[in-house]
Each structure stands twice: as structure tokens, then as C-alpha cells.
């Protein structure tokens, strides 16, 4: 009986490390896509990879692990759940009347990063590319 | 080129250095510019933890001509998608290099 339990824990521990390896691989590939500004429209494969890491982590616990097998399993569950979570909250929707092609941009002012005030009037006569983004986040 | 985000000026300066950005970068803490363009995200606000900003803009790139008219818009239906450089360059060539 003791040997059976030890074997189960060995398998669970191994599974925990496999889960961690899958999680690290998935994060590495996802990060590469982000750095290349090349996140695919269809993210099914990435979600599957992240979920696989989480499921393997849960399976490791279900089987039972040694104490050091639990750490990578927890990490894999946390990381594996992260991408599906961010995808679930990622849809964006603008206000009812957003600016559209053909519209004239509104007049606006704002401080730049040096504390100097920018006025949209300053743009007159020059084409400009304006990028609204989520900042450092 | 002009960028608009809700980052504080100090954060913008720091990130500008890290990413070697040369654009004029505006801080829109109260979303006044974002709202003037109608680009405030209406769905779940997933901003930086601890930052007191109310919302974030929907990631959007606009090409504006010398008369202030919008020629082209690229907008993300989810915040994980950005306008890639090839998309922006193609728009510049199409709209600004056109005879």
C-alpha cells in the first residue's frame, strides 16, 4: 500500500513538472507573439495550451504529489488560467458615437510627458498618426 | 505621430526611454481626449491595479490629413490586438502617397 502511494505521488510530481514545462512553453510562445505584435485573430491554440497546463496541474494534485511536486503544479494552474481569464475580459467597445472615417477630429489639449501643453491646433497643415493605447498596461 | 494614453507623464517618460519612442506622447488622465474622440472602453475596465484611472481607451490608430479629417481608422475589438507596423505602413502608403 505504501509503495502504491509512493508511486502515485511520483507520477503526480512528474505530472506537476510536465504541467510547469507546458506553462513555461505557452508563456514563451505567447510573449514572442506579443513582442512581434503578431497575436493571431484565432487564439484557440494558445488557449488550449494554457488550459492544458492548468488541467495537468490539477491532475497532478488529483493524483497526489510530493511536497516539491505541488509547487510547479500550483504555478501551472495559476499561469494556465491567466490567458483564458484575460481573453474573457479582453473585448472592447467604444461609446455610441465614436469618431469615424470622414469626421474632423475634435479640438483638444493635453499635457505631454514633459509637462508641456499640446494643442490640437498645432497640427493644422500637417497629417498626423494618432494612436490611442493602453499605455504601459 | 501622437500617442494618447492614461499613463502619468512620469510613467510615459520612463517607458519612452525603455522602448526608444520618439512620438509626442500625451497623458490623458481624465480621459478628456479619449472621450472627445468617443474611444472610452465601455466594457470591463481592466486597468493597472492601484492606478486610479476610471477607464482606458479602446486601442485605436487614426490617420488624419492636414485638414484634420480622419482618413483611416484601425481599432481593436479586443485589447490583445494592436495595429501592427505593416498595417500602419500600408495605410500611410495608401492614403498619403495616393496621387
XYZ file of N, CA and C in Angstrom:
708
model
N 0.834 -1.220 0.000
C 0.000 0.000 0.000
C 0.865 1.265 0.000
N 1.913 1.206 0.880
C 2.823 2.344 0.968
C 3.539 2.587 -0.357
N 3.906 1.457 -1.010
C 4.603 1.558 -2.291
C 3.683 2.147 -3.354
N 2.404 1.728 -3.322
C 1.432 2.253 -4.294
C 1.276 3.760 -4.132
N 1.163 4.200 -2.865
C 1.017 5.637 -2.605
C 2.262 6.388 -3.072
N 3.411 5.836 -2.789
C 4.662 6.479 -3.210
C 4.735 6.579 -4.728
N 4.282 5.518 -5.400
C 4.286 5.543 -6.868
C 3.340 6.596 -7.415
N 2.169 6.661 -6.780
C 1.185 7.681 -7.219
C 1.771 9.085 -7.061
N 2.413 9.307 -5.926
C 2.991 10.633 -5.678
C 4.128 10.943 -6.652
N 4.813 9.893 -7.023
C 5.892 10.087 -8.004
C 5.302 10.511 -9.349
N 4.214 9.804 -9.732
C 3.550 10.149 -11.003
C 2.977 11.569 -10.931
N 2.321 11.877 -9.798
C 1.738 13.217 -9.624
C 2.794 14.302 -9.672
N 3.917 14.036 -9.031
C 5.006 15.016 -9.028
C 5.543 15.231 -10.438
N 5.728 14.127 -11.151
C 6.200 14.233 -12.544
C 5.210 15.047 -13.372
N 3.939 14.763 -13.153
C 2.896 15.493 -13.893
C 2.948 16.985 -13.565
N 3.227 17.294 -12.318
C 3.348 18.699 -11.904
C 4.456 19.397 -12.677
N 5.570 18.718 -12.838
C 6.679 19.324 -13.585
C 6.373 19.400 -15.079
N 5.651 18.398 -15.585
C 5.228 18.461 -17.001
C 4.297 19.658 -17.198
N 3.375 19.838 -16.250
C 2.442 20.978 -16.319
C 3.228 22.282 -16.338
N 4.247 22.368 -15.500
C 5.074 23.581 -15.447
C 5.782 23.810 -16.779
N 6.298 22.738 -17.362
C 7.003 22.863 -18.647
C 6.046 23.366 -19.729
N 4.825 22.833 -19.734
C 3.832 23.268 -20.733
C 3.501 24.746 -20.516
N 3.357 25.131 -19.244
C 3.029 26.528 -18.926
C 4.140 27.464 -19.383
N 5.377 27.093 -19.113
C 6.515 27.948 -19.497
C 6.593 28.068 -21.023
N 6.395 26.948 -21.706
C 6.428 26.967 -23.174
C 5.317 27.870 -23.726
N 4.127 27.722 -23.155
C 2.990 28.529 -23.628
C 3.252 30.017 -23.396
N 3.791 30.350 -22.237
C 4.086 31.761 -21.939
C 5.159 32.292 -22.881
N 6.174 31.478 -23.144
C 7.267 31.915 -24.027
C 6.732 32.201 -25.435
N 5.888 31.298 -25.942
C 5.345 31.488 -27.298
C 4.411 32.695 -27.347
N 3.597 32.843 -26.311
C 2.654 33.976 -26.249
C 3.434 35.291 -26.179
N 4.478 35.328 -25.352
C 5.289 36.547 -25.207
C 5.951 36.909 -26.534
N 6.384 35.883 -27.261
C 7.016 36.150 -28.552
C 6.014 36.801 -29.511
N 4.772 36.296 -29.493
C 3.740 36.879 -30.361
C 3.474 38.330 -29.966
N 3.455 38.599 -28.662
C 3.216 39.971 -28.198
C 4.351 40.882 -28.661
N 5.579 40.450 -28.475
C 6.729 41.278 -28.853
C 6.762 41.549 -30.344
N 6.247 40.609 -31.127
C 6.235 40.787 -32.585
C 4.960 41.483 -33.066
N 4.125 41.910 -32.102
C 2.811 42.496 -32.418
C 2.105 41.589 -33.415
N 2.085 40.308 -33.110
C 1.529 39.333 -34.055
C 0.590 38.357 -33.354
N -0.227 38.882 -32.438
C -1.183 37.995 -31.777
C -2.232 37.574 -32.808
N -2.423 36.269 -32.994
C -3.356 35.827 -34.044
C -4.816 36.136 -33.691
N -5.601 36.330 -34.729
C -7.039 36.557 -34.505
C -7.643 35.339 -33.793
N -7.271 34.170 -34.276
C -7.771 32.939 -33.672
C -6.760 32.465 -32.613
N -7.143 32.599 -31.357
C -6.199 32.278 -30.274
C -6.484 30.911 -29.651
N -7.251 30.080 -30.370
C -7.681 28.783 -29.829
C -6.502 27.923 -29.379
N -5.453 27.870 -30.219
C -4.315 27.015 -29.878
C -3.620 27.496 -28.608
N -3.508 28.800 -28.465
C -2.872 29.332 -27.257
C -3.725 29.047 -26.022
N -5.021 29.249 -26.164
C -5.915 28.968 -25.029
C -5.813 27.491 -24.661
N -5.780 26.636 -25.682
C -5.682 25.189 -25.428
C -4.389 24.859 -24.685
N -3.291 25.510 -25.093
C -2.000 25.241 -24.444
C -2.014 25.694 -22.977
N -2.544 26.866 -22.742
C -2.609 27.375 -21.363
C -3.528 26.493 -20.513
N -4.677 26.146 -21.097
C -5.610 25.297 -20.336
C -5.005 23.918 -20.062
N -4.245 23.411 -21.037
C -3.605 22.103 -20.844
C -2.673 22.151 -19.641
N -1.941 23.247 -19.513
C -1.037 23.395 -18.359
C -1.839 23.375 -17.055
N -2.955 24.125 -17.060
C -3.775 24.181 -15.840
C -4.373 22.816 -15.514
N -4.878 22.125 -16.550
C -5.506 20.812 -16.334
C -4.481 19.799 -15.824
N -3.284 19.834 -16.407
C -2.227 18.925 -15.948
C -1.860 19.214 -14.491
N -1.863 20.504 -14.138
C -1.582 20.885 -12.751
C -2.638 20.341 -11.796
N -3.890 20.461 -12.205
C -4.993 19.938 -11.378
C -4.890 18.415 -11.274
N -4.574 17.788 -12.416
C -4.455 16.325 -12.424
C -3.343 15.879 -11.483
N -2.264 16.658 -11.449
C -1.145 16.318 -10.548
C -1.629 16.280 -9.103
N -2.428 17.286 -8.739
C -2.952 17.322 -7.368
C -3.942 16.184 -7.120
N -4.753 15.883 -8.154
C -5.756 14.822 -8.004
C -5.073 13.475 -7.745
N -3.951 13.270 -8.416
C -3.215 12.011 -8.226
C -2.475 12.023 -6.891
N -1.999 13.233 -6.546
C -1.207 13.359 -5.322
C 0.235 13.605 -5.679
N 0.866 14.515 -4.977
C 2.262 14.840 -5.283
C 3.105 14.826 -4.009
N 4.392 14.752 -4.201
C 5.284 15.033 -3.084
C 5.252 16.545 -2.877
N 5.816 16.999 -1.744
C 5.679 18.434 -1.459
C 6.278 19.288 -2.564
N 7.404 18.845 -3.130
C 8.051 19.660 -4.157
C 7.391 19.508 -5.517
N 6.458 18.583 -5.639
C 5.718 18.450 -6.895
C 4.521 19.374 -6.913
N 4.106 19.811 -5.730
C 2.945 20.695 -5.648
C 3.244 22.103 -6.126
N 4.491 22.530 -5.925
C 4.850 23.908 -6.290
C 4.705 24.152 -7.796
N 5.331 23.322 -8.641
C 5.146 23.561 -10.083
C 3.698 23.384 -10.525
N 2.973 22.477 -9.850
C 1.558 22.281 -10.222
C 0.754 23.536 -9.933
N 0.988 24.161 -8.784
C 0.270 25.403 -8.442
C 0.616 26.487 -9.456
N 1.903 26.587 -9.763
C 2.341 27.594 -10.731
C 1.655 27.369 -12.082
N 1.603 26.113 -12.515
C 0.990 25.790 -13.813
C -0.505 26.135 -13.815
N -1.174 25.872 -12.706
C -2.610 26.201 -12.627
C -2.812 27.708 -12.713
N -1.982 28.456 -11.969
C -2.119 29.918 -11.960
C -1.836 30.499 -13.345
N -0.733 30.079 -13.932
C -0.351 30.600 -15.250
C -1.340 30.128 -16.318
N -1.713 28.858 -16.244
C -2.618 28.286 -17.241
C -4.000 28.925 -17.239
N -4.401 29.457 -16.103
C -5.715 30.104 -16.018
C -5.656 31.549 -16.484
N -4.433 32.098 -16.517
C -4.312 33.540 -16.745
C -4.764 33.970 -18.140
N -4.270 33.297 -19.186
C -4.625 33.718 -20.545
C -6.134 33.600 -20.803
N -6.763 32.442 -20.454
C -8.221 32.374 -20.654
C -8.946 33.499 -19.909
N -8.424 33.860 -18.728
C -9.053 34.947 -17.971
C -8.916 36.280 -18.710
N -7.703 36.564 -19.193
C -7.505 37.856 -19.879
C -8.303 37.908 -21.187
N -8.448 36.750 -21.840
C -9.250 36.743 -23.072
C -10.721 37.002 -22.745
N -11.156 36.452 -21.618
C -12.561 36.646 -21.224
C -12.876 38.123 -20.969
N -11.881 38.880 -20.500
C -12.149 40.297 -20.203
C -11.599 41.228 -21.285
N -11.135 40.659 -22.414
C -10.469 41.497 -23.413
C -11.387 42.221 -24.415
N -12.640 41.804 -24.605
C -13.451 42.529 -25.589
C -13.561 44.025 -25.255
N -13.521 44.829 -26.300
C -13.557 46.277 -26.145
C -14.762 46.837 -26.901
N -15.302 47.907 -26.379
C -16.431 48.536 -27.070
C -16.361 50.041 -26.855
N -16.432 50.783 -27.949
C -16.362 52.237 -27.832
C -17.730 52.815 -27.489
N -17.779 54.132 -27.268
C -19.039 54.810 -26.964
C -19.979 54.751 -28.182
N -21.180 55.278 -28.017
C -22.178 55.159 -29.096
C -21.781 55.897 -30.365
N -21.130 57.047 -30.183
C -20.777 57.845 -31.356
C -19.278 58.105 -31.420
N -18.527 57.067 -31.728
C -17.078 57.274 -31.820
C -16.724 58.016 -33.101
N -15.533 58.539 -33.124
C -15.066 59.199 -34.350
C -14.983 58.174 -35.483
N -15.305 58.618 -36.687
C -15.318 57.704 -37.834
C -14.518 58.303 -38.996
N -14.236 57.467 -39.960
C -13.549 57.945 -41.165
C -14.409 59.026 -41.821
N -13.779 60.126 -42.190
C -14.501 61.236 -42.810
C -14.812 62.343 -41.828
N -14.811 62.036 -40.522
C -15.050 63.061 -39.490
C -13.825 63.960 -39.364
N -14.084 65.143 -38.847
C -12.969 66.035 -38.484
C -12.669 65.824 -37.009
N -11.404 65.727 -36.668
C -11.073 65.446 -35.264
C -11.459 66.631 -34.374
N -11.839 66.353 -33.132
C -12.211 67.433 -32.222
C -10.983 68.262 -31.826
N -11.252 69.467 -31.333
C -10.157 70.302 -30.808
C -9.865 69.812 -29.391
N -8.630 69.607 -29.073
C -8.298 69.126 -27.734
C -6.932 69.640 -27.299
N -6.748 69.597 -25.990
C -5.429 69.909 -25.433
C -5.111 68.852 -24.376
N -3.831 68.642 -24.157
C -3.407 67.695 -23.107
C -1.938 67.950 -22.803
N -1.519 67.527 -21.619
C -0.106 67.655 -21.269
C 0.668 66.487 -21.871
N 1.874 66.785 -22.334
C 2.704 65.669 -22.775
C 3.582 65.197 -21.617
N 4.450 64.260 -21.898
C 5.233 63.661 -20.808
C 6.269 64.607 -20.202
N 6.509 65.742 -20.870
C 7.456 66.704 -20.296
C 6.720 67.790 -19.520
N 5.391 67.696 -19.496
C 4.597 68.696 -18.788
C 4.203 69.860 -19.677
N 4.595 69.806 -20.944
C 4.243 70.875 -21.882
C 2.848 70.639 -22.444
N 2.086 71.729 -22.589
C 0.719 71.561 -23.094
C 0.707 71.445 -24.611
N 0.042 70.416 -25.105
C -0.124 70.218 -26.545
C -1.520 70.697 -26.936
N -1.609 71.412 -28.042
C -2.914 71.860 -28.560
C -3.104 71.267 -29.952
N -4.294 70.725 -30.187
C -4.524 70.078 -31.494
C -4.428 71.085 -32.637
N -4.624 72.392 -32.333
C -4.482 73.425 -33.374
C -3.084 73.392 -33.987
N -2.131 72.952 -33.174
C -0.742 72.905 -33.657
C -0.583 71.940 -34.832
N -1.557 71.040 -34.995
C -1.457 70.036 -36.060
C -1.834 70.596 -37.426
N -2.490 71.741 -37.430
C -3.033 72.278 -38.683
C -1.956 72.329 -39.757
N -2.300 71.785 -40.907
C -1.366 71.826 -42.028
C -0.483 70.596 -42.138
N -0.561 69.722 -41.139
C 0.275 68.515 -41.201
C -0.566 67.275 -40.968
N -0.349 66.246 -41.774
C -1.022 64.974 -41.472
C -0.429 64.392 -40.196
N -1.194 63.605 -39.506
C -0.699 63.024 -38.252
C -1.297 61.640 -38.030
N -0.514 60.802 -37.407
C -0.998 59.487 -36.979
C -1.233 59.589 -35.478
N -2.452 59.316 -35.043
C -2.770 59.398 -33.600
C -3.033 57.987 -33.096
N -2.343 57.634 -32.040
C -2.501 56.277 -31.506
C -3.006 56.350 -30.068
N -4.229 55.882 -29.860
C -4.767 55.708 -28.511
C -4.385 54.301 -28.071
N -3.772 54.211 -26.908
C -3.382 52.878 -26.458
C -3.495 52.760 -24.945
N -3.253 51.560 -24.448
C -3.472 51.282 -23.029
C -2.248 51.632 -22.182
N -1.356 52.419 -22.760
C -0.185 52.847 -22.018
C 0.692 51.674 -21.622
N 1.271 51.777 -20.457
C 2.231 50.732 -20.054
C 1.527 49.442 -19.707
N 0.181 49.497 -19.608
C -0.557 48.348 -19.125
C -0.818 47.346 -20.216
N 3.777 61.953 -35.305
C 2.954 60.947 -34.623
C 2.653 61.402 -33.203
N 1.446 61.070 -32.789
C 0.951 61.479 -31.475
C 0.393 60.238 -30.780
N 0.707 60.075 -29.513
C 0.086 58.966 -28.783
C -0.717 59.525 -27.619
N -1.774 58.817 -27.261
C -2.638 59.220 -26.147
C -2.850 58.002 -25.255
N -2.540 58.157 -23.987
C -2.808 57.088 -23.023
C -3.157 57.722 -21.684
N -3.588 56.909 -20.760
C -3.943 57.442 -19.430
C -2.747 57.390 -18.477
N -1.607 57.008 -18.992
C -0.417 56.965 -18.131
C -0.065 58.351 -17.588
N 0.512 58.362 -16.385
C 1.019 59.618 -15.833
C 2.258 60.033 -16.639
N 2.525 61.356 -16.722
C 3.689 61.811 -17.505
C 4.986 61.111 -17.114
N 5.191 60.907 -15.819
C 6.432 60.251 -15.377
C 6.555 58.828 -15.904
N 5.424 58.115 -15.932
C 5.427 56.737 -16.447
C 5.710 56.751 -17.949
N 5.103 57.714 -18.651
C 5.338 57.811 -20.102
C 6.817 58.057 -20.374
N 7.403 58.968 -19.603
C 8.824 59.273 -19.823
C 9.699 58.043 -19.634
N 9.351 57.284 -18.586
C 10.140 56.091 -18.289
C 10.029 55.074 -19.440
N 8.788 54.821 -19.865
C 8.572 53.824 -20.923
C 9.101 54.312 -22.269
N 9.053 55.625 -22.482
C 9.590 56.182 -23.732
C 11.068 55.786 -23.866
N 11.782 55.897 -22.751
C 13.200 55.551 -22.765
C 13.408 54.068 -23.009
N 12.605 53.243 -22.338
C 12.754 51.785 -22.468
C 12.520 51.344 -23.909
N 11.475 51.901 -24.521
C 11.097 51.458 -25.876
C 11.635 52.384 -26.980
N 12.404 53.379 -26.580
C 13.014 54.336 -27.526
C 11.966 54.960 -28.459
N 10.914 55.496 -27.858
C 9.821 56.082 -28.639
C 10.101 57.559 -28.899
N 9.747 58.003 -30.113
C 10.052 59.388 -30.468
C 8.795 60.239 -30.663
N 7.625 59.632 -30.571
C 6.380 60.364 -30.823
C 6.121 61.391 -29.722
N 5.292 62.377 -30.001
C 4.786 63.270 -28.948
C 3.775 62.440 -28.162
N 3.981 62.294 -26.877
C 3.151 61.374 -26.089
C 2.352 62.152 -25.048
N 1.025 62.032 -25.149
C 0.144 62.803 -24.275
C -0.394 61.949 -23.127
N -0.574 62.621 -21.999
C -1.146 61.969 -20.819
C -2.601 62.417 -20.680
N -3.502 61.464 -20.747
C -4.950 61.778 -20.730
C -5.566 61.176 -19.472
N -5.115 61.642 -18.332
C -5.521 61.020 -17.067
C -7.032 61.052 -16.861
N -7.671 62.166 -17.245
C -9.124 62.272 -17.017
C -9.940 61.831 -18.230
N -9.306 61.267 -19.212
C -9.945 60.739 -20.429
C -10.672 61.811 -21.242
N -10.288 63.074 -21.065
C -10.962 64.150 -21.805
C -10.744 63.987 -23.314
N -9.516 63.666 -23.705
C -9.233 63.500 -25.144
C -9.898 62.216 -25.655
N -9.768 61.162 -24.869
C -10.377 59.878 -25.243
C -11.885 60.044 -25.449
N -12.530 60.770 -24.543
C -13.985 60.974 -24.656
C -14.332 61.878 -25.837
N -13.481 62.866 -26.107
C -13.749 63.761 -27.246
C -13.774 62.957 -28.550
N -12.991 61.904 -28.594
C -12.963 61.034 -29.780
C -13.966 59.870 -29.657
N -14.615 59.743 -28.501
C -15.593 58.656 -28.291
C -14.957 57.293 -28.179
N -13.748 57.246 -27.607
C -12.997 55.986 -27.628
C -12.834 55.342 -26.254
N -13.604 55.793 -25.266
C -13.509 55.158 -23.942
C -14.101 53.744 -24.005
N -13.378 52.773 -23.475
C -13.910 51.405 -23.456
C -15.112 51.332 -22.516
N -16.208 50.781 -23.036
C -17.456 50.711 -22.262
C -17.601 49.393 -21.515
N -16.726 48.455 -21.798
C -16.871 47.134 -21.161
C -15.995 47.049 -19.916
N -15.595 45.844 -19.537
C -14.868 45.657 -18.282
C -13.593 46.497 -18.264
N -13.422 47.250 -17.184
C -12.223 48.074 -17.041
C -11.122 47.218 -16.433
N -10.147 46.900 -17.255
C -9.059 46.056 -16.770
C -7.768 46.857 -16.767
N -7.776 47.928 -15.981
C -6.616 48.807 -15.928
C -5.582 48.346 -14.923
N -4.513 49.117 -14.818
C -3.438 48.731 -13.900
C -3.921 48.719 -12.452
N -3.613 47.680 -11.697
C -4.003 47.655 -10.289
C -3.380 48.841 -9.547
N -4.186 49.497 -8.734
C -3.655 50.599 -7.940
C -3.663 51.932 -8.652
N -3.921 51.916 -9.966
C -3.992 53.175 -10.700
C -5.426 53.678 -10.581
N -5.590 54.979 -10.292
C -6.946 55.474 -10.040
C -7.659 55.959 -11.298
N -7.186 55.548 -12.461
C -7.835 55.983 -13.697
C -9.179 55.264 -13.861
N -10.183 56.025 -14.355
C -11.563 55.498 -14.445
C -11.749 54.405 -15.476
N -11.059 54.541 -16.587
C -11.227 53.600 -17.713
C -10.013 53.742 -18.608
N -9.989 52.971 -19.676
C -8.897 53.066 -20.648
C -9.510 53.252 -22.041
N -8.744 53.831 -22.967
C -9.268 53.918 -24.332
C -9.255 52.557 -25.023
N -10.141 52.398 -25.979
C -10.064 51.226 -26.857
C -8.867 51.459 -27.778
N -7.937 50.507 -27.852
C -6.766 50.730 -28.707
C -7.180 51.080 -30.141
N -6.786 52.265 -30.580
C -7.232 52.770 -31.884
C -6.111 53.579 -32.538
N -5.932 53.365 -33.824
C -4.967 54.172 -34.570
C -5.728 54.944 -35.651
N -5.482 56.254 -35.716
C -6.173 57.097 -36.697
C -5.149 57.815 -37.566
N -5.432 57.859 -38.853
C -4.617 58.665 -39.751
C -5.442 59.890 -40.126
N -4.873 61.051 -39.851
C -5.591 62.319 -40.046
C -4.838 63.162 -41.071
N -5.581 63.753 -42.018
C -4.887 64.553 -43.038
C -4.633 65.981 -42.532
N -4.043 66.792 -43.390
C -3.631 68.131 -42.965
C -4.815 69.051 -42.681
N -6.017 68.647 -43.116
C -7.216 69.436 -42.811
C -7.914 68.951 -41.544
N -7.347 67.959 -40.897
C -7.949 67.446 -39.664
C -9.010 66.389 -39.909
N -9.079 65.890 -41.157
C -10.089 64.888 -41.498
C -9.502 63.480 -41.325
N -10.307 62.579 -40.726
C -9.841 61.208 -40.495
C -9.886 60.429 -41.812
N -8.728 59.900 -42.201
C -8.643 59.152 -43.465
C -8.773 57.650 -43.244
N -8.349 57.206 -42.066
C -8.268 55.755 -41.825
C -8.284 55.499 -40.322
N -8.971 54.434 -39.946
C -9.008 54.043 -38.530
C -8.771 52.544 -38.431
N -7.954 52.156 -37.493
C -7.824 50.739 -37.159
C -8.102 50.607 -35.663
N -9.041 49.755 -35.346
C -9.481 49.663 -33.949
C -9.504 48.211 -33.499
N -9.104 47.984 -32.266
C -9.039 46.620 -31.737
C -10.378 46.226 -31.127
N -10.854 45.055 -31.527
C -12.090 44.552 -30.914
C -11.778 43.867 -29.589
N -10.481 43.610 -29.375
C -10.052 43.166 -28.048
C -8.675 43.756 -27.790
N -8.377 43.991 -26.525
C -7.173 44.767 -26.231
C -5.883 44.002 -26.478
N -5.989 42.728 -26.811
C -4.774 41.972 -27.079
C -4.313 42.124 -28.522
N -5.114 42.816 -29.312
C -4.708 43.024 -30.700
C -4.281 44.478 -30.899
N -3.157 44.703 -31.534
C -2.682 46.053 -31.827
C -2.520 46.232 -33.328
N -2.447 47.508 -33.733
C -2.168 47.768 -35.139
C -0.697 47.474 -35.377
N -0.409 46.451 -36.127
C 0.986 46.103 -36.420
C 1.609 47.129 -37.352
N 2.943 47.210 -37.362
C 3.618 48.199 -38.211
C 3.295 48.045 -39.689
N 3.116 46.789 -40.131
C 2.839 46.598 -41.563
C 1.467 47.148 -41.940
N 0.518 47.043 -41.010
C -0.834 47.570 -41.261
C -0.791 49.098 -41.329
N -0.053 49.696 -40.412
C 0.038 51.161 -40.369
C 0.791 51.682 -41.595
N 1.883 51.021 -41.938
C 2.663 51.466 -43.097
C 1.834 51.372 -44.384
N 1.045 50.296 -44.493
C 0.192 50.134 -45.679
C -0.837 51.264 -45.758
N -1.383 51.631 -44.604
C -2.370 52.719 -44.584
C -1.719 54.041 -44.972
N -0.523 54.281 -44.480
C 0.185 55.525 -44.820
C 0.430 55.596 -46.327
N 0.858 54.472 -46.883
C 1.138 54.459 -48.322
C -0.136 54.653 -49.134
N -1.201 53.983 -48.697
C -2.463 54.072 -49.436
C -3.041 55.482 -49.402
N -3.030 56.092 -48.216
C -3.750 57.358 -48.059
C -2.895 58.607 -48.266
N -1.620 58.510 -47.931
C -0.790 59.714 -48.056
C 0.012 59.752 -49.347
N 0.303 58.578 -49.903
C 1.082 58.558 -51.146
C 0.190 58.548 -52.378
N -1.140 58.462 -52.123
C -2.062 58.407 -53.270
C -1.970 59.716 -54.063
N -2.018 59.627 -55.380
C -1.915 60.846 -56.199
C -3.130 61.752 -56.016
